[in-house]
Amino acid sequence: MAKLNPNYRKLSAGYLFPEIARRVREYSAEHPDQTIYRLGIGNTTEPLTPTILQGLHDRVTALGERGTYTGYGDEQGEAELRDALVAYYAQRGVTLDPGEMFVSDGAKADAANIQNLFAQGSVMAIQNPAYPVYVDSNVVAGRTGEYDAAAGAYAGLRLLEGSPDNGWFAAPPGPEQDEQLDVVYLCSPNNPTGAVATREQLQAWVDYARQHRAVIIFDAAYAEFIADPELPRSIYEIEGARECAIELTSFSKFSGFTGVRLGWAVVPYALRTEDSEQGELNRMWNRRQSTFFNGASNIAQSGGVAALSEAGQRESRALVAYYMENARIIRSALRELGLDVTGGDNAPYLWVRTPTGPDGQPLGSWDFFDQLLREAQVVVTPGAGFGSAGEGYVRFSAFGHRENIEAAVQSIRGKLRLPER
Amino acid sequence: MAKLNPNYRKLSAGYLFPEIARRVREYSAEHPDQTIYRLGIGNTTEPLTPTILQGLHDRVTALGERGTYTGYGDEQGEAELRDALVAYYAQRGVTLDPGEMFVSDGAKADAANIQNLFAQGSVMAIQNPAYPVYVDSNVVAGRTGEYDAAAGAYAGLRLLEGSPDNGWFAAPPGPEQDEQLDVVYLCSPNNPTGAVATREQLQAWVDYARQHRAVIIFDAAYAEFIADPELPRSIYEIEGARECAIELTSFSKFSGFTGVRLGWAVVPYALRTEDSEQGELNRMWNRRQSTFFNGASNIAQSGGVAALSEAGQRESRALVAYYMENARIIRSALRELGLDVTGGDNAPYLWVRTPTGPDGQPLGSWDFFDQLLREAQVVVTPGAGFGSAGEGYVRFSAFGHRENIEAAVQSIRGKLRLPER
C-alpha cells in the first residue's frame, strides 16, 4: 500500500503566489473594467537582446543539420559555456575552474535541490524573510516539524532574523553563543528585501563557516543588479569562501531567461564538510546532477554563451539598467508619498514599510496588499509571505514595461489614500 | 559542522557509463588509428525535422519581440502544449485532462524525482535489469542499505527479476505470496532489454496495484518505437490504470530532443494511495514541480507543440523508422553470426546473449564488451551494468548514422571471432 511523503502536508495551504492570484482574480471579477498593474512577481518583461537571439537561432539551425546536431551533452553543461562562465568570473578577479561549474536549468531548481547534499539532521539556517524555496525544499525533505502558525515558522529550521537594524542581514552567532549552524542560506542581492550584503557582512559569515565547518549556500541570482562597486557580486570575492561556500546564480534576470531557463551552481573543489575531504562535495553534486538531471537545453546553453560575449554582456547590462530605472521611478514616487522604502538601488526589488492604519498601528502586509489592490489596482507581494519578519512590509518588483510602471505609479499617486503625515 | 548525505557514498563507484568511457579511452589511447563504432549509449544522432525547427525558430523570434516575449510560465507547462498532449493521447483513445499533464525537462528527471512523492519506508519494486536512475534515486533518498556486491543489489529494494522465460517482465506477486509492494517501476518498451509488456502483462500489474493500493511508475519514454498495434503504448490503455499509475514519457527519442530537453509526466486525478483521497497526488506533484522546478524551456515547449502537429508527428515517425531500420540491420547481422538476439522490433535496443567463451561457459557481460571493443572496435553496454539479471547480455543501441551502423556491423562480421556453432 503506497503511502505519501507526509512532509508535503506540512506545507501551509496558503502558498504565497497562488493566494495573491486568488485575491487578484476575485477583485478583477468584481471590477471587470479596472486595469490591474502587476508589480508582484519578479518576472522579466523585456525581449531577448539581438546577440542572444542570434545565439539561439544559430543553435536551432545547427540542430537541423547532420554535421552539427547534438543529442545528450554533459549533464554539467557544455564545455563552451563552462569556459565562458570561468572567463566571466575572471573579469571580476575570481579564478575558478570549469570543473567547478555546473550549468542548470535555473537557480530555483538548484536552490531547492542543493539541500540533498547534506545529512538529514543538519541545522539549516535560513534568512527571515526569505525566498520560500529554501524553506519549502527543506520541509519536503523532512528536516522540519509542523508549521507553527503562532511563531510563523517551521519547527526545526533556524531563522536568521532580518530587520532594518541589521540591514536585513543577520550576523552569524557570536563566540559567546556557541551555536552550531550547519548549512546557511544567504541571498544577496536579497529577494525580497532588495538589501545587499556588504563585504564585511559576508566576511563575518565566511569566517564563521570556516571556523565551524558550516557550508554557505550563496544565492547570487540578482548579482548583476549591483551597481555599487564596493559591494561583492560573488561570494568568492571574499577571502576563504571557496572552502565553505556554494554559489547559485542565473541568466534569468540578467539576460531575460526566466522562460528560457538557464543558471549555474559553483561547487568549488576546495569546499569540504566536517566528514569529507576537499573535492567530495564537488563530485557528489556531479553525481546528483548526473542522476537527477540531464543537462540544460542545448539551445538555452548557446543563448548563455551569447549572453556572456562582449556584446551580450553589454546588451544584458542595458536590460538591467532599464529595470533599475523602473526601480528609481517607483522608489521616488513612494518616497514622495512619505513611505519608507529600502532596496531598489542594487536590486530590482523595493522593500516598503506599510503605512499606519486607522487604528494608529502599522498595517499588516496583507492589509496593505489589499489596500493597494482596491484603491490603486496595484499588485505587490506581501512581505509576510516571505516569513514572519516580512510582516509590516510589502515588496514592489521593478520588472515591467516602462509605461506600465509609470501608470502604476500614477495610479498610486492619484488614488492611494495614505494617513496624513 | 555540515555533514554529507551519507547515501551518496552507497552508490557504487563503478558507475556504468563512466566505466565504459574509461575502457574506450584506454583502448583508443593504445590504438589511436582504430575507428571506434559507438552503439553503447541511447543518444539520438539525426537532425531535428523541419516542422520542429520552424517551431523552435518561431519561438525564439517571438522572444525577441516586445508583444510576444514571455518570462516565467506555468511550472506545469504551457497550456498549448498540455492541450496538444491531451489531443495526442486522444488519437489512441485515451482521454486525459490538461491538469493531469506535467511538462518537464525530460523523463530522466521525472524518473529520478517521482520517488519523492512516497513515504520513506515504501517498498520500491524495480525491474532487474533496469535503467539505473530508478535504483540510484532511491539510494540517494535513503531507501536502501549498502550495495551487496555478492547479491548484485542494494539491500531494501525489491527486484523484479527478468529472464527470457518471462519475456523480461516479471509478473506481480501471486495471491499465495501475500507480498506487499508499494511503488512499482515498469519500463516498456524496456531499457535495456528492448522487451515490450503485453496488454495481459500490464493488466496483471494494474490489477495487483489496484488490489494492494500500490502505485505503478510507468516509464514509456520509448512508446513511439512500438510498431505492433497489439502492444499498449500507454498504460492508460489498460482498464483501471488511472487509479494506480503515473506515466513518464519524453520527446527525446521520438523527436530527437535528447539535447533540447522535453518530457512529461501524467499524474491522473483518479490516482490515490492508501492514505490519500483521489486528487492529492496530482496536487502534490504540482506542488513538487512548483517548488523544485520552474518549467521546461519555453523554446523547447514550442518545439514540442510543433512535434505534436500532424506534420511534426509524421516527421517524427520517419525518424523512428530510420532508427528501427538500424535495429533491423544490427539484428540481422548478429543473428547471422548465431547470436541470440531479442528486442529491436518495438524498441531501439537489442538485447544480445553473450556467446560461449573459451572455457565453454557463456562470457560475462564485461568480457563480451571487451571482446567487441578489442576485436571489432564496437562499443556496446554490458547488461550487468543494468543489474545482476543483465549478466550474460549486452545491449546494442540502434541510434546512429546509417553508415556508422553499417560499418559497425561490417566490422563485427569481419573481425569478431565467435566460437564454432
Coordinates of N, CA and C in Angstrom, one line a residue, chain B residues 289-396:
Chain B
Q289 N 6.6 20.2 -8.4 CA 7.2 20.9 -9.5 C 7.3 22.4 -9.3
S290 N 6.3 23.0 -8.6 CA 6.3 24.4 -8.4 C 7.4 24.8 -7.5
T291 N 7.9 23.9 -6.6 CA 8.9 24.2 -5.6 C 10.3 23.9 -6.2
F292 N 10.5 22.8 -6.8 CA 11.8 22.3 -7.2 C 12.1 22.5 -8.7
F293 N 11.2 23.1 -9.4 CA 11.4 23.2 -10.9 C 10.7 24.5 -11.3
N294 N 11.1 25.0 -12.4 CA 10.4 26.3 -12.9 C 9.9 26.2 -14.3
G295 N 9.6 25.0 -14.7 CA 9.1 24.9 -16.1 C 10.2 24.5 -17.0
A296 N 9.8 23.8 -18.1 CA 10.8 23.5 -19.2 C 11.0 24.7 -20.0
S297 N 12.1 24.8 -20.7 CA 12.4 25.9 -21.5 C 11.2 26.2 -22.5
N298 N 10.8 27.5 -22.5 CA 9.7 27.8 -23.4 C 10.0 27.5 -24.9
I299 N 11.3 27.7 -25.2 CA 11.6 27.4 -26.6 C 11.4 25.9 -26.9
A300 N 11.9 25.0 -26.0 CA 11.7 23.6 -26.1 C 10.2 23.3 -26.2
Q301 N 9.4 24.0 -25.4 CA 7.9 23.7 -25.4 C 7.3 24.0 -26.7
S302 N 7.7 25.1 -27.4 CA 7.2 25.3 -28.7 C 7.7 24.2 -29.7
G303 N 8.9 23.7 -29.5 CA 9.3 22.6 -30.3 C 8.4 21.4 -30.1
G304 N 8.0 21.2 -28.9 CA 7.1 20.1 -28.5 C 5.7 20.2 -29.2
V305 N 5.2 21.4 -29.2 CA 3.9 21.7 -29.8 C 4.1 21.4 -31.3
A306 N 5.2 21.8 -31.9 CA 5.4 21.5 -33.4 C 5.5 20.0 -33.6
A307 N 6.2 19.3 -32.7 CA 6.4 17.9 -32.9 C 5.0 17.1 -32.8
L308 N 4.1 17.7 -32.1 CA 2.8 17.0 -32.0 C 1.8 17.4 -33.1
S309 N 2.2 18.4 -33.9 CA 1.3 18.7 -35.0 C 1.3 17.6 -36.0
E310 N 0.4 17.6 -37.0 CA 0.3 16.5 -37.9 C 1.6 16.3 -38.6
A311 N 2.1 17.4 -39.2 CA 3.4 17.2 -39.9 C 4.5 16.8 -39.0
G312 N 4.5 17.4 -37.8 CA 5.6 17.0 -36.8 C 5.5 15.5 -36.5
Q313 N 4.3 15.0 -36.2 CA 4.2 13.6 -35.9 C 4.7 12.7 -37.1
R314 N 4.3 13.1 -38.3 CA 4.7 12.4 -39.5 C 6.3 12.3 -39.6
E315 N 6.9 13.5 -39.4 CA 8.4 13.5 -39.5 C 9.0 12.7 -38.3
S316 N 8.4 12.8 -37.1 CA 9.0 12.1 -36.0 C 8.9 10.6 -36.3
R317 N 7.8 10.2 -36.9 CA 7.6 8.7 -37.2 C 8.7 8.3 -38.2
A318 N 9.0 9.2 -39.1 CA 10.1 8.9 -40.1 C 11.5 8.7 -39.4
L319 N 11.7 9.6 -38.3 CA 12.9 9.4 -37.6 C 13.0 8.1 -36.9
V320 N 11.8 7.7 -36.3 CA 11.8 6.4 -35.6 C 12.0 5.3 -36.6
A321 N 11.4 5.4 -37.8 CA 11.6 4.4 -38.8 C 13.1 4.2 -39.2
Y322 N 13.7 5.4 -39.2 CA 15.2 5.4 -39.6 C 16.0 4.5 -38.5
Y323 N 15.7 4.8 -37.2 CA 16.5 4.1 -36.2 C 16.0 2.6 -36.2
M324 N 14.8 2.4 -36.5 CA 14.3 1.0 -36.5 C 14.9 0.2 -37.6
E325 N 15.2 0.8 -38.7 CA 15.9 0.1 -39.8 C 17.3 -0.2 -39.3
N326 N 17.9 0.7 -38.6 CA 19.2 0.4 -38.0 C 19.1 -0.8 -37.1
A327 N 18.1 -0.9 -36.3 CA 17.9 -2.0 -35.4 C 17.8 -3.3 -36.3
R328 N 17.1 -3.3 -37.4 CA 16.9 -4.4 -38.2 C 18.2 -4.9 -38.8
I329 N 19.1 -3.9 -39.2 CA 20.4 -4.2 -39.8 C 21.3 -4.9 -38.7
I330 N 21.3 -4.4 -37.5 CA 22.1 -5.0 -36.5 C 21.6 -6.4 -36.1
R331 N 20.3 -6.5 -36.0 CA 19.7 -7.8 -35.5 C 20.0 -8.8 -36.6
S332 N 19.8 -8.5 -37.8 CA 20.0 -9.5 -38.8 C 21.5 -9.9 -38.9
A333 N 22.4 -9.0 -38.8 CA 23.8 -9.4 -38.8 C 24.2 -10.3 -37.6
L334 N 23.7 -9.9 -36.4 CA 24.1 -10.6 -35.2 C 23.4 -12.0 -35.3
R335 N 22.2 -12.1 -35.8 CA 21.6 -13.5 -35.9 C 22.3 -14.3 -36.9
E336 N 22.8 -13.7 -38.0 CA 23.6 -14.5 -39.0 C 24.8 -15.1 -38.3
L337 N 25.3 -14.4 -37.4 CA 26.5 -14.9 -36.7 C 26.2 -15.9 -35.6
G338 N 24.9 -16.2 -35.4 CA 24.5 -17.2 -34.5 C 24.2 -16.7 -33.1
L339 N 24.2 -15.3 -32.9 CA 24.0 -14.8 -31.6 C 22.5 -14.8 -31.3
D340 N 22.2 -14.9 -30.0 CA 20.8 -14.9 -29.6 C 20.4 -13.4 -29.3
V341 N 19.5 -12.9 -30.1 CA 19.1 -11.5 -30.1 C 17.6 -11.4 -29.8
T342 N 17.2 -10.6 -28.8 CA 15.8 -10.2 -28.7 C 15.7 -8.6 -28.7
G343 N 14.5 -8.1 -28.6 CA 14.4 -6.7 -28.7 C 14.6 -6.2 -30.2
G344 N 14.6 -4.9 -30.3 CA 14.9 -4.3 -31.6 C 13.7 -4.3 -32.6
D345 N 12.6 -4.9 -32.2 CA 11.4 -4.9 -33.1 C 10.4 -3.8 -32.7
N346 N 10.3 -3.5 -31.4 CA 9.4 -2.5 -31.0 C 10.1 -1.5 -30.0
A347 N 11.4 -1.5 -30.1 CA 12.3 -0.7 -29.3 C 13.6 -0.5 -29.9
P348 N 14.3 0.6 -29.6 CA 15.6 0.8 -30.3 C 16.8 0.1 -29.7
Y349 N 16.5 -0.9 -28.8 CA 17.6 -1.6 -28.1 C 17.5 -3.1 -28.5
L350 N 18.7 -3.7 -28.7 CA 18.8 -5.1 -28.9 C 19.5 -5.7 -27.7
W351 N 19.0 -6.8 -27.3 CA 19.5 -7.5 -26.1 C 20.1 -8.8 -26.5
V352 N 21.4 -8.9 -26.4 CA 22.1 -9.9 -27.0 C 22.8 -10.8 -26.0
R353 N 22.5 -12.1 -26.1 CA 23.2 -13.0 -25.1 C 24.6 -13.1 -25.5
T354 N 25.5 -13.2 -24.5 CA 26.9 -13.3 -24.7 C 27.2 -14.7 -25.3
P355 N 28.2 -14.9 -26.2 CA 28.5 -16.2 -26.7 C 29.3 -17.0 -25.7
T356 N 29.5 -18.2 -26.0 CA 30.3 -19.1 -25.2 C 31.8 -18.7 -25.2
G357 N 32.4 -18.7 -24.1 CA 33.8 -18.3 -24.0 C 34.7 -19.6 -24.2
P358 N 36.0 -19.4 -24.1 CA 37.0 -20.5 -24.3 C 36.8 -21.6 -23.3
D359 N 36.2 -21.3 -22.2 CA 36.0 -22.4 -21.2 C 34.7 -23.1 -21.4
G360 N 33.9 -22.8 -22.5 CA 32.7 -23.4 -22.7 C 31.5 -22.8 -21.9
Q361 N 31.8 -21.8 -21.1 CA 30.8 -21.1 -20.4 C 30.4 -19.8 -21.1
P362 N 29.2 -19.3 -20.9 CA 28.9 -18.0 -21.5 C 29.8 -16.9 -21.0
L363 N 30.2 -16.1 -21.9 CA 31.1 -15.0 -21.4 C 30.3 -14.1 -20.5
G364 N 31.0 -13.4 -19.6 CA 30.4 -12.3 -18.8 C 30.1 -11.1 -19.7
S365 N 29.2 -10.3 -19.2 CA 28.9 -9.1 -19.9 C 30.1 -8.2 -20.3
W366 N 30.9 -8.0 -19.3 CA 32.0 -7.1 -19.5 C 33.1 -7.8 -20.3
D367 N 33.2 -9.1 -20.3 CA 34.1 -9.8 -21.1 C 33.7 -9.7 -22.6
F368 N 32.4 -9.8 -22.9 CA 32.0 -9.7 -24.3 C 32.1 -8.2 -24.7
F369 N 31.8 -7.3 -23.8 CA 32.0 -5.9 -24.1 C 33.5 -5.7 -24.5
D370 N 34.4 -6.2 -23.7 CA 35.8 -6.1 -24.1 C 36.2 -6.7 -25.4
Q371 N 35.6 -7.9 -25.6 CA 35.9 -8.6 -26.9 C 35.4 -7.8 -28.1
L372 N 34.2 -7.3 -28.0 CA 33.6 -6.4 -29.1 C 34.5 -5.2 -29.3
L373 N 34.9 -4.6 -28.2 CA 35.8 -3.4 -28.4 C 37.1 -3.7 -29.0
R374 N 37.7 -4.8 -28.5 CA 39.1 -5.1 -29.0 C 39.2 -5.7 -30.4
E375 N 38.2 -6.6 -30.6 CA 38.2 -7.3 -31.9 C 37.5 -6.5 -33.0
A376 N 36.4 -5.9 -32.7 CA 35.6 -5.2 -33.8 C 35.5 -3.7 -33.6
Q377 N 36.1 -3.2 -32.5 CA 36.0 -1.8 -32.2 C 34.6 -1.2 -32.0
V378 N 33.7 -2.1 -31.6 CA 32.3 -1.7 -31.4 C 32.1 -1.6 -29.9
V379 N 31.5 -0.5 -29.5 CA 31.2 -0.2 -28.1 C 29.7 -0.5 -27.9
V380 N 29.4 -1.4 -26.9 CA 28.0 -1.7 -26.5 C 27.9 -1.4 -25.0
T381 N 26.8 -1.8 -24.4 CA 26.7 -1.6 -23.0 C 26.5 -2.9 -22.3
P382 N 27.4 -3.2 -21.4 CA 27.3 -4.5 -20.7 C 26.0 -4.7 -19.9
G383 N 25.3 -5.7 -20.1 CA 24.0 -5.9 -19.4 C 24.1 -5.9 -17.9
A384 N 25.2 -6.3 -17.4 CA 25.4 -6.4 -16.0 C 25.4 -5.0 -15.4
G385 N 25.7 -4.0 -16.2 CA 25.6 -2.6 -15.7 C 24.2 -2.2 -15.3
F386 N 23.2 -2.9 -15.8 CA 21.8 -2.6 -15.5 C 21.2 -3.4 -14.4
G387 N 22.1 -4.2 -13.8 CA 21.6 -5.1 -12.7 C 22.0 -6.5 -12.9
S388 N 22.0 -7.3 -11.8 CA 22.6 -8.6 -11.9 C 21.9 -9.5 -12.9
A389 N 20.6 -9.3 -13.2 CA 19.9 -10.1 -14.2 C 20.4 -9.8 -15.6
G390 N 21.1 -8.7 -15.8 CA 21.6 -8.4 -17.1 C 23.0 -9.1 -17.4
E391 N 23.5 -9.8 -16.4 CA 24.8 -10.5 -16.6 C 24.5 -11.5 -17.7
G392 N 25.5 -11.7 -18.6 CA 25.4 -12.6 -19.7 C 24.7 -12.0 -20.9
Y393 N 24.5 -10.7 -20.9 CA 23.9 -10.0 -22.0 C 24.7 -8.7 -22.3
V394 N 24.6 -8.2 -23.5 CA 25.0 -6.8 -23.8 C 23.8 -6.1 -24.5
R395 N 23.8 -4.8 -24.4 CA 22.7 -4.0 -25.1 C 23.4 -3.3 -26.3
F396 N 22.8 -3.5 -27.5 CA 23.2 -2.7 -28.6 C 22.1 -1.6 -28.8

